[in-house]
Amino acid sequence: MRIAAIALACLALVGCSGEPSESDMRKAVEATTRRTLEAQGRLGFRQFDSFRKQGCVETKGRPGLHDCYYAATFAPQPGDKPLTVNGKGRFQTTDKGVVFEDLGAQPR
């Protein structure tokens, strides 16, 4: 009984951590990628072929902000060879959704 109460308390804390979900991260990074590619004249990007959250840590000294790592695979132009990037971003959950700041990505 006591272990179950501790487990439930831990789950409640995880739910309130403010850490973005993989789905929220994907939506925010896709929107930024779409805007960036369109600004470069590269139309046609709609969504990632795959997206995986690799982990997050709360930003030191800035409660509510999380630095997160992710891997995203997509074709920058329709018909191009898919590209996978390992990215890092800063995420904050607000009343208007998740805000994303790109901290860099490395193609692989």
Short mmCIF file of C-alpha atoms in Angstrom, two decimals:
data_model
loop_
_atom_site.label_atom_id
_atom_site.label_comp_id
_atom_site.label_asym_id
_atom_site.label_seq_id
_atom_site.Cartn_x
_atom_site.Cartn_y
_atom_site.Cartn_z
CA MET A 1 0.00 0.00 0.00
CA ARG A 2 2.76 2.43 0.96
CA ILE A 3 4.74 1.70 -2.22
CA ALA A 4 1.65 2.37 -4.34
CA ALA A 5 1.16 5.76 -2.65
CA ILE A 6 4.81 6.68 -3.28
CA ALA A 7 4.53 5.60 -6.92
CA LEU A 8 1.39 7.69 -7.42
CA ALA A 9 3.08 10.71 -5.84
CA CYS A 10 6.05 10.33 -8.19
CA LEU A 11 3.77 10.06 -11.21
CA ALA A 12 1.96 13.21 -10.14
CA LEU A 13 5.26 15.09 -9.94
CA VAL A 14 6.30 13.91 -13.38
CA GLY A 15 3.03 15.16 -14.84
CA CYS A 16 3.61 18.60 -13.33
CA SER A 17 7.26 18.94 -14.29
CA GLY A 18 6.47 21.15 -17.28
CA GLU A 19 8.66 18.99 -19.49
CA PRO A 20 7.24 18.95 -23.02
CA SER A 21 5.84 15.73 -24.42
CA GLU A 22 7.30 14.19 -27.57
CA SER A 23 4.15 15.20 -29.45
CA ASP A 24 4.38 18.83 -28.29
CA MET A 25 8.06 18.95 -29.19
CA ARG A 26 7.38 17.53 -32.64
CA LYS A 27 4.66 20.11 -33.39
CA ALA A 28 6.86 23.02 -32.27
CA VAL A 29 9.97 21.86 -34.17
CA GLU A 30 7.94 21.08 -37.32
CA ALA A 31 6.42 24.57 -37.30
CA THR A 32 9.85 26.19 -36.96
CA THR A 33 11.35 23.95 -39.66
CA ARG A 34 8.46 24.74 -42.01
CA ARG A 35 8.91 28.52 -41.52
CA THR A 36 12.68 28.27 -42.00
CA LEU A 37 12.44 26.24 -45.20
CA GLU A 38 9.71 28.49 -46.63
CA ALA A 39 11.85 31.56 -45.92
CA GLN A 40 14.59 29.89 -47.99
CA GLY A 41 12.14 29.36 -50.85
CA ARG A 42 11.90 25.62 -50.21
CA LEU A 43 8.19 24.89 -50.28
CA GLY A 44 6.61 21.52 -49.72
CA PHE A 45 7.74 20.51 -46.22
CA ARG A 46 4.73 19.27 -44.27
CA GLN A 47 5.98 17.08 -41.43
CA PHE A 48 8.80 14.87 -40.24
CA ASP A 49 8.89 11.27 -41.40
CA SER A 50 9.92 10.36 -37.87
CA PHE A 51 10.61 12.25 -34.66
CA ARG A 52 11.99 10.96 -31.38
CA LYS A 53 12.44 12.79 -28.10
CA GLN A 54 15.80 11.77 -26.64
CA GLY A 55 15.63 13.53 -23.29
CA CYS A 56 15.19 16.83 -21.46
CA VAL A 57 16.73 18.65 -18.54
CA GLU A 58 15.41 21.73 -16.80
CA THR A 59 17.49 24.78 -17.74
CA LYS A 60 19.68 25.81 -14.79
CA GLY A 61 18.46 28.93 -13.07
CA ARG A 62 15.41 29.21 -15.34
CA PRO A 63 12.45 27.24 -13.94
CA GLY A 64 9.93 26.13 -16.54
CA LEU A 65 12.46 26.02 -19.38
CA HIS A 66 13.75 22.67 -20.63
CA ASP A 67 16.69 21.93 -22.89
CA CYS A 68 15.75 18.86 -24.90
CA TYR A 69 17.44 16.65 -27.46
CA TYR A 70 15.63 15.05 -30.37
CA ALA A 71 16.17 13.19 -33.65
CA ALA A 72 14.08 14.09 -36.70
CA THR A 73 14.05 12.54 -40.17
CA PHE A 74 12.58 14.34 -43.19
CA ALA A 75 13.09 15.19 -46.86
CA PRO A 76 13.74 18.98 -47.13
CA GLN A 77 12.23 18.97 -50.65
CA PRO A 78 9.76 16.43 -52.05
CA GLY A 79 11.76 13.71 -53.77
CA ASP A 80 15.01 14.52 -51.92
CA LYS A 81 16.85 11.86 -49.96
CA PRO A 82 15.64 11.87 -46.32
CA LEU A 83 17.91 13.63 -43.85
CA THR A 84 18.16 12.83 -40.14
CA VAL A 85 19.23 15.55 -37.75
CA ASN A 86 20.04 15.39 -34.07
CA GLY A 87 18.78 18.61 -32.57
CA LYS A 88 18.77 20.50 -29.33
CA GLY A 89 16.14 23.03 -28.39
CA ARG A 90 14.83 25.03 -25.47
CA PHE A 91 11.15 24.45 -24.78
CA GLN A 92 8.69 26.26 -22.55
CA THR A 93 5.06 25.33 -22.06
CA THR A 94 2.81 28.39 -22.01
CA ASP A 95 -0.93 28.95 -22.05
CA LYS A 96 -0.63 29.29 -25.85
CA GLY A 97 1.25 26.02 -26.29
CA VAL A 98 4.90 25.04 -26.43
CA VAL A 99 7.45 27.69 -27.39
CA PHE A 100 10.60 26.39 -29.13
CA GLU A 101 14.02 27.99 -29.45
CA ASP A 102 16.45 26.17 -31.74
CA LEU A 103 19.82 25.57 -30.08
CA GLY A 104 21.35 23.73 -33.03
CA ALA A 105 21.07 20.60 -35.10
CA GLN A 106 23.66 18.27 -36.58
CA PRO A 107 22.90 16.22 -39.71
CA ARG A 108 23.91 12.61 -39.65
#
